[in-house]
PDB file of C-alpha atoms in Angstrom:
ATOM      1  CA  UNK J   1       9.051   1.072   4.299  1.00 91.00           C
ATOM      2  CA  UNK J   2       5.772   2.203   2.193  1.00 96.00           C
ATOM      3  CA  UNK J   3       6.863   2.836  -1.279  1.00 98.00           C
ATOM      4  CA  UNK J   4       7.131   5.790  -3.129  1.00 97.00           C
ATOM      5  CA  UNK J   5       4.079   6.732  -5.394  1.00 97.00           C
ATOM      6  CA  UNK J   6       6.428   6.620  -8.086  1.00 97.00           C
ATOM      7  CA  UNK J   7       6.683   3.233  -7.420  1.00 98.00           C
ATOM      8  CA  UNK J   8       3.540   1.572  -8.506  1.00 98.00           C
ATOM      9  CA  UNK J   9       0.880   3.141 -10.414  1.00 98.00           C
ATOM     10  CA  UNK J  10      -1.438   5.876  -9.104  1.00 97.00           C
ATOM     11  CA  UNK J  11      -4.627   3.182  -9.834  1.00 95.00           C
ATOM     12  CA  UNK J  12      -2.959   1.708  -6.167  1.00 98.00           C
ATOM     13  CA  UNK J  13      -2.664   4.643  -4.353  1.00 98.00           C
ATOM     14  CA  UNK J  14      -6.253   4.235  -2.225  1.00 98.00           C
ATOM     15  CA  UNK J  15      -4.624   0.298  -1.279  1.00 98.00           C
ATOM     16  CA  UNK J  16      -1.218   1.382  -0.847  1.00 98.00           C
ATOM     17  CA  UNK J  17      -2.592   4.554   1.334  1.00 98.00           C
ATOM     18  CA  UNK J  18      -4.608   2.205   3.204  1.00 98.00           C
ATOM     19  CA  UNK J  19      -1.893   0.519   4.946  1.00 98.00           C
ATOM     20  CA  UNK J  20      -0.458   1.920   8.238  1.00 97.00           C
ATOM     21  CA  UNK J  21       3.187   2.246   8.830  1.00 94.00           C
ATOM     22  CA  UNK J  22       4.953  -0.925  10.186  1.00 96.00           C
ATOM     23  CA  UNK J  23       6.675  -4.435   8.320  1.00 97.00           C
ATOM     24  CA  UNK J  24       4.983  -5.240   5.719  1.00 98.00           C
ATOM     25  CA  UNK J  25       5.562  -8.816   6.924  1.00 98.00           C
ATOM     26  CA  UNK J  26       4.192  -8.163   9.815  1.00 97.00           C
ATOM     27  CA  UNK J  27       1.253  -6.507   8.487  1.00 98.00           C
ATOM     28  CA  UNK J  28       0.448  -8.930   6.328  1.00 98.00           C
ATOM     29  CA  UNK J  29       0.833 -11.915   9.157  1.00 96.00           C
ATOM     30  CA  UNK J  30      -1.560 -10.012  11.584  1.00 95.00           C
ATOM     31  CA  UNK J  31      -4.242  -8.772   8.775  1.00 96.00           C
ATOM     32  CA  UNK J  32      -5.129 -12.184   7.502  1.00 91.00           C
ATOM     33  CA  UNK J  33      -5.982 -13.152  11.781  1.00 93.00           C
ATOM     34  CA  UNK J  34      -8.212 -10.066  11.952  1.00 95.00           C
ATOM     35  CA  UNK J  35     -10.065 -10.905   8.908  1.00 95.00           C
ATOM     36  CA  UNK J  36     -10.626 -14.456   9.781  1.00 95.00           C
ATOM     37  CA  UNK J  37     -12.224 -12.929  12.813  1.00 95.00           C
ATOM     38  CA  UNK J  38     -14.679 -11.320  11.472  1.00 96.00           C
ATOM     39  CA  UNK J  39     -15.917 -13.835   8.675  1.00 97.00           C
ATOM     40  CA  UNK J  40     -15.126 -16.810  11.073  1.00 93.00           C
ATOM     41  CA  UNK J  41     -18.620 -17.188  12.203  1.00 93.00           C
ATOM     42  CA  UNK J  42     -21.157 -15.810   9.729  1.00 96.00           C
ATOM     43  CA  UNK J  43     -24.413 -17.498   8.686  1.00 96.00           C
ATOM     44  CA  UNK J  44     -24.375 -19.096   5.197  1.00 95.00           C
ATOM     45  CA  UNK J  45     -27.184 -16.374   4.582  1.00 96.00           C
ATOM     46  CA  UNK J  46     -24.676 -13.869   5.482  1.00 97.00           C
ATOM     47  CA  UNK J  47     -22.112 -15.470   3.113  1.00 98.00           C
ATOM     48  CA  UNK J  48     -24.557 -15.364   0.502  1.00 97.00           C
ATOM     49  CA  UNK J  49     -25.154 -11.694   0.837  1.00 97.00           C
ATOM     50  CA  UNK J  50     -25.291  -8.841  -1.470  1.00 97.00           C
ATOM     51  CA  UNK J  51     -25.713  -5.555  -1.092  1.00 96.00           C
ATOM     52  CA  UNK J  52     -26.973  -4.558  -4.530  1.00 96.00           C
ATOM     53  CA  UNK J  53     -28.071  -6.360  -7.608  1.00 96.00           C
ATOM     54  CA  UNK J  54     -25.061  -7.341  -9.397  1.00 95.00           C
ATOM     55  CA  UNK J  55     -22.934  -6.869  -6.758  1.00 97.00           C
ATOM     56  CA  UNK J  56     -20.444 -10.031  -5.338  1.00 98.00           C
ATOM     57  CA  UNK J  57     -21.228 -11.879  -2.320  1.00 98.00           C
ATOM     58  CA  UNK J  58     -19.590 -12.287   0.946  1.00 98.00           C
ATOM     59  CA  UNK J  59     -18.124 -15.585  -0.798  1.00 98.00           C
ATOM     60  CA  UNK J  60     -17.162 -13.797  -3.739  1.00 98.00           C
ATOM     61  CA  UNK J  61     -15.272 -11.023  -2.225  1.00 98.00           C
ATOM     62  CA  UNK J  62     -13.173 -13.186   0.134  1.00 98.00           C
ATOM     63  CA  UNK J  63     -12.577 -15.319  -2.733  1.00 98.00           C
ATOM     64  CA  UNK J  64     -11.727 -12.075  -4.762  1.00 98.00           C
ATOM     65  CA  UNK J  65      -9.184 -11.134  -2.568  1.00 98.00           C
ATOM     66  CA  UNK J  66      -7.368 -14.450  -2.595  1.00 98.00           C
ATOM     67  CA  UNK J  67      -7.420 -14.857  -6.453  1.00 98.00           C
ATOM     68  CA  UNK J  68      -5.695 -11.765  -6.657  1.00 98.00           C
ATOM     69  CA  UNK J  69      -2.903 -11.874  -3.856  1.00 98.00           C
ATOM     70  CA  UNK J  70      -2.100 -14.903  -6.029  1.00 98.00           C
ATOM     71  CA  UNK J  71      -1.740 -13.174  -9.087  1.00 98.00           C
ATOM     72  CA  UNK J  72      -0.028 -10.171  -6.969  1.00 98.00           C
ATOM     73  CA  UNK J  73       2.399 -13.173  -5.632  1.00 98.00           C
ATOM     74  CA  UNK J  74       2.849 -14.110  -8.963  1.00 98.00           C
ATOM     75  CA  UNK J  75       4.205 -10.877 -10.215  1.00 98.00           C
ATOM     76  CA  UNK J  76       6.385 -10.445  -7.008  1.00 98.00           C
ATOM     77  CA  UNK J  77       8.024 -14.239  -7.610  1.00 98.00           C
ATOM     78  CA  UNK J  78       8.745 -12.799 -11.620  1.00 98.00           C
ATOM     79  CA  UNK J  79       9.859  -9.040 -10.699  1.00 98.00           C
ATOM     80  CA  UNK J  80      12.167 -10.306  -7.662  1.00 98.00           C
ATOM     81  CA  UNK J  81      14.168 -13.263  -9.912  1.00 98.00           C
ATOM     82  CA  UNK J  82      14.832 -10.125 -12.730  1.00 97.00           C
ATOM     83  CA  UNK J  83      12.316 -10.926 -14.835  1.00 97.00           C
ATOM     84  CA  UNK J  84      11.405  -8.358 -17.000  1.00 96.00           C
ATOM     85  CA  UNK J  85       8.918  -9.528 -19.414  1.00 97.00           C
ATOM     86  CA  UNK J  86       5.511  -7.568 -18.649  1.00 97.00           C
ATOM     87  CA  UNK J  87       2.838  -9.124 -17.306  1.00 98.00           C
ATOM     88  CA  UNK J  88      -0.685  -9.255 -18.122  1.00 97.00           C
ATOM     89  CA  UNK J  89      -3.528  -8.033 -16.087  1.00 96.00           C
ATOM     90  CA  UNK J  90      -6.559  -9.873 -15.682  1.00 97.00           C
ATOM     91  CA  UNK J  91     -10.356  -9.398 -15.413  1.00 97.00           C
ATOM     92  CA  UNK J  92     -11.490  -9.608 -11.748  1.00 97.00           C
ATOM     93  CA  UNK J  93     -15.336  -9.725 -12.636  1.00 97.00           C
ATOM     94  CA  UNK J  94     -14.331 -12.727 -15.058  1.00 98.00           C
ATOM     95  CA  UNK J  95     -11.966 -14.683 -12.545  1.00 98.00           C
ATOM     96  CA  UNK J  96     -15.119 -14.443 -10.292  1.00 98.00           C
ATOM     97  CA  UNK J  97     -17.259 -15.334 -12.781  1.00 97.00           C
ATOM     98  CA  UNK J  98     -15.444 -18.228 -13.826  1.00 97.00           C
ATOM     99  CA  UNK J  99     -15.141 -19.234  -9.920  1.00 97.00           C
ATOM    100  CA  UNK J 100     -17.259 -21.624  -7.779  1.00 95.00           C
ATOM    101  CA  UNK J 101     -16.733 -19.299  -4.525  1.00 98.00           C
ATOM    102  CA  UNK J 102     -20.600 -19.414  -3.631  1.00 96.00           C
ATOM    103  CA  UNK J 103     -20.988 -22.919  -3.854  1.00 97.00           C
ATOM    104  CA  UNK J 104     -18.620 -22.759  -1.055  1.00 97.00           C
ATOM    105  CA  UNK J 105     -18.635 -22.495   2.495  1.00 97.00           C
ATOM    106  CA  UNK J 106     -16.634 -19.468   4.329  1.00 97.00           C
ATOM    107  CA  UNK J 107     -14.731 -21.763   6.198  1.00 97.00           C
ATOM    108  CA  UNK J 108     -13.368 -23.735   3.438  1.00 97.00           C
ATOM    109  CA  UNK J 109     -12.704 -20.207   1.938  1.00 97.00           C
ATOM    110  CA  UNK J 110     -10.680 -18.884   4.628  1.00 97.00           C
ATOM    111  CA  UNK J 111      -8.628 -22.045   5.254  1.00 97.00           C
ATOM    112  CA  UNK J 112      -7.574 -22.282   1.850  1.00 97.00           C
ATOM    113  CA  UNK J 113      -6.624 -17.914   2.164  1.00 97.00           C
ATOM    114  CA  UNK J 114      -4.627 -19.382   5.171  1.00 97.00           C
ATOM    115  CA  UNK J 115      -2.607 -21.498   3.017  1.00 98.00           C
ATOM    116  CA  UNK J 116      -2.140 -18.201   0.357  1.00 98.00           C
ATOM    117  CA  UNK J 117      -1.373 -15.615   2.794  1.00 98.00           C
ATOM    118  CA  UNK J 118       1.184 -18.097   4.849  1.00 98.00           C
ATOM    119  CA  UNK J 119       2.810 -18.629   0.594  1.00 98.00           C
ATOM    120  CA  UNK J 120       2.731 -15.132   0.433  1.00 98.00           C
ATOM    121  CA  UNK J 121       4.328 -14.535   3.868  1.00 98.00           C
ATOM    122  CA  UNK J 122       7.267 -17.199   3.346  1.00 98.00           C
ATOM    123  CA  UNK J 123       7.742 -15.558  -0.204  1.00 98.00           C
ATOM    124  CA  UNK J 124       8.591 -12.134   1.097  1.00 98.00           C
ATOM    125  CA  UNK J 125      10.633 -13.837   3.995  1.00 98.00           C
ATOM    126  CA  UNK J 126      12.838 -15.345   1.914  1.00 98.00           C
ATOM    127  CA  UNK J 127      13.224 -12.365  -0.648  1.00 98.00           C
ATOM    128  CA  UNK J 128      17.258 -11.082  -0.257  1.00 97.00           C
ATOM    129  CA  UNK J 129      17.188  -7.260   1.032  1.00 94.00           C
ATOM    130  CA  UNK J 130      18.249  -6.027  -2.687  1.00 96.00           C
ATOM    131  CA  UNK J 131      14.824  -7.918  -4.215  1.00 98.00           C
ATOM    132  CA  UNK J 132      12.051  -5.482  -2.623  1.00 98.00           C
ATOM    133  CA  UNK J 133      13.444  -2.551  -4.991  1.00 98.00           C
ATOM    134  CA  UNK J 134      13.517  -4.338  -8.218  1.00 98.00           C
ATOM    135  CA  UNK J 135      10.926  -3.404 -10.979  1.00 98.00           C
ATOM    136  CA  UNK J 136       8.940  -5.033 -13.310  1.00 98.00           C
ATOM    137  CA  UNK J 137       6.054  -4.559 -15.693  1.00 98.00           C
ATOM    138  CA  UNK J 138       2.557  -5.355 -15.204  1.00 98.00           C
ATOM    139  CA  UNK J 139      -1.036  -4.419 -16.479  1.00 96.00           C
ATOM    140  CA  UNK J 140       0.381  -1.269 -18.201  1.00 96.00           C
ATOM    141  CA  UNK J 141       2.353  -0.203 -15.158  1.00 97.00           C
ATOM    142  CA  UNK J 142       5.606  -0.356 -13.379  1.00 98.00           C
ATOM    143  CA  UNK J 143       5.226  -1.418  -9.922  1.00 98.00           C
ATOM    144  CA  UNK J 144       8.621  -2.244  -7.535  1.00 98.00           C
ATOM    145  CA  UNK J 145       8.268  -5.846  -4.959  1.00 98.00           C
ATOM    146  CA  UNK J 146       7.638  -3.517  -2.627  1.00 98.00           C
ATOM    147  CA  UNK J 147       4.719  -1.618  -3.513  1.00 98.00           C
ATOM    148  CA  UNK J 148       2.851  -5.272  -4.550  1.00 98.00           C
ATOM    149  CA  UNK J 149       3.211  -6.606  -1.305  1.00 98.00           C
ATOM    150  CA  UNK J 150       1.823  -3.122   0.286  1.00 98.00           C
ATOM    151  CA  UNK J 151      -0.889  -3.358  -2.727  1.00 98.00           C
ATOM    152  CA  UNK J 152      -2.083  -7.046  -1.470  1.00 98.00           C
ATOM    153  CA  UNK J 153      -2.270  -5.618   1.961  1.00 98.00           C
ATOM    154  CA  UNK J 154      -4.288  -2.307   1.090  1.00 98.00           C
ATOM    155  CA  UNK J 155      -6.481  -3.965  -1.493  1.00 98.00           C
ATOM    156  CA  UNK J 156      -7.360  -6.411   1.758  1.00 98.00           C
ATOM    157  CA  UNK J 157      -8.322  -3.602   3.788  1.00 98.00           C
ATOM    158  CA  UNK J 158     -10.124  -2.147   1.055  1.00 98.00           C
ATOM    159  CA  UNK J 159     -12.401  -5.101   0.471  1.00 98.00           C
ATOM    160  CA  UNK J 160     -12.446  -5.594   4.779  1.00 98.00           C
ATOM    161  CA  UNK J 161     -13.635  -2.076   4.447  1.00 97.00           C
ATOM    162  CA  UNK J 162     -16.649  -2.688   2.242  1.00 97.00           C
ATOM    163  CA  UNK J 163     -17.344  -5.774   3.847  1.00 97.00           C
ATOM    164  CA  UNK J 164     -17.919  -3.762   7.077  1.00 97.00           C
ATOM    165  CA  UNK J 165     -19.540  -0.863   5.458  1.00 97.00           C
ATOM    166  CA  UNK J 166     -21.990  -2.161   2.508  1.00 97.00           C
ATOM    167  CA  UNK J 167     -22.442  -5.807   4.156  1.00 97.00           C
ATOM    168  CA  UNK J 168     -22.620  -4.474   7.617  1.00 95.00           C
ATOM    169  CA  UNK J 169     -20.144  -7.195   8.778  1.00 95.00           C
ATOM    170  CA  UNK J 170     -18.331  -6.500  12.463  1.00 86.00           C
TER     171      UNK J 170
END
């Protein structure tokens, strides 16, 4: 069920608004297939694109997206056992920075998002029923299980959505 916009903070809303009604689980099995679809066979020039100066590359978004449905798996592992300590954010720009994502091929890139969206999907699997409501703290916010996993799919489909739009992917 899509959380309540009490239940994460309103920074999320655009992901969390982004994602149709349906299991999560579901969701999150089938996005990850239709993204690999469309990035499957681009040209490395393609992979290397940018729309703007400054802007991250095909390479870099994908490998955006990844880095932070780990952290977002991260926070959902802590928040689900109890744990209440709060969590800090992180600095996306930097994590990219710090990254060798264009030195990479898209291939490589989506296999190893295979591996992270099949961790995510077994985490949530194996969650008990009483685990999706539990809160926790993180980057100045509350957020419940459930709204993180609905964030990692929205914040998917925003980045699929700019990858269609700016990089004229699909």
């Amino acid at each position: 069920m899509k959380p309540a916009i009490t239940d994460y903070p309103e920074h999320y809303r655009n992901y969390v608004n982004l994602v149709p009604e349906g299991n999560i689980i579901e969701i999150l099995e089938s996005q990850l297939h239709d993204t690999k679809n469309l990035l499957a066979d681009i040209k490395k020039e393609q992979a290397d694109f940018r729309y703007a100066e400054g802007k991250w590359s095909v390479l870099e978004v994908v490998g955006h997206v990844m880095d932070t449905e780990r952290i977002m798996n991260y926070r959902i592992l802590r928040m689900a056992r109890g744990d209440q300590t709060p969590l800090a954010g992180y600095d996306d720009e930097k994590y990219v920075e710090e990254s060798n994502f264009s030195s990479r091929t898209i291939a490589d890139l989506l296999a190893e998002w295979t591996v992270v969206r099949a961790a995510t999907v077994a985490l949530l699997k194996g969650l008990p029923e009483g685990a999706w409501m539990k809160t926790g703290f993180a980057n100045n916010g509350e957020f419940t299980v459930n709204s993180i996993a609905y964030i990692i799919a929205g914040h998917e489909r925003h980045h699929v959505g700019l990858l269609k739009s700016r990089y004229m992917l699909g």
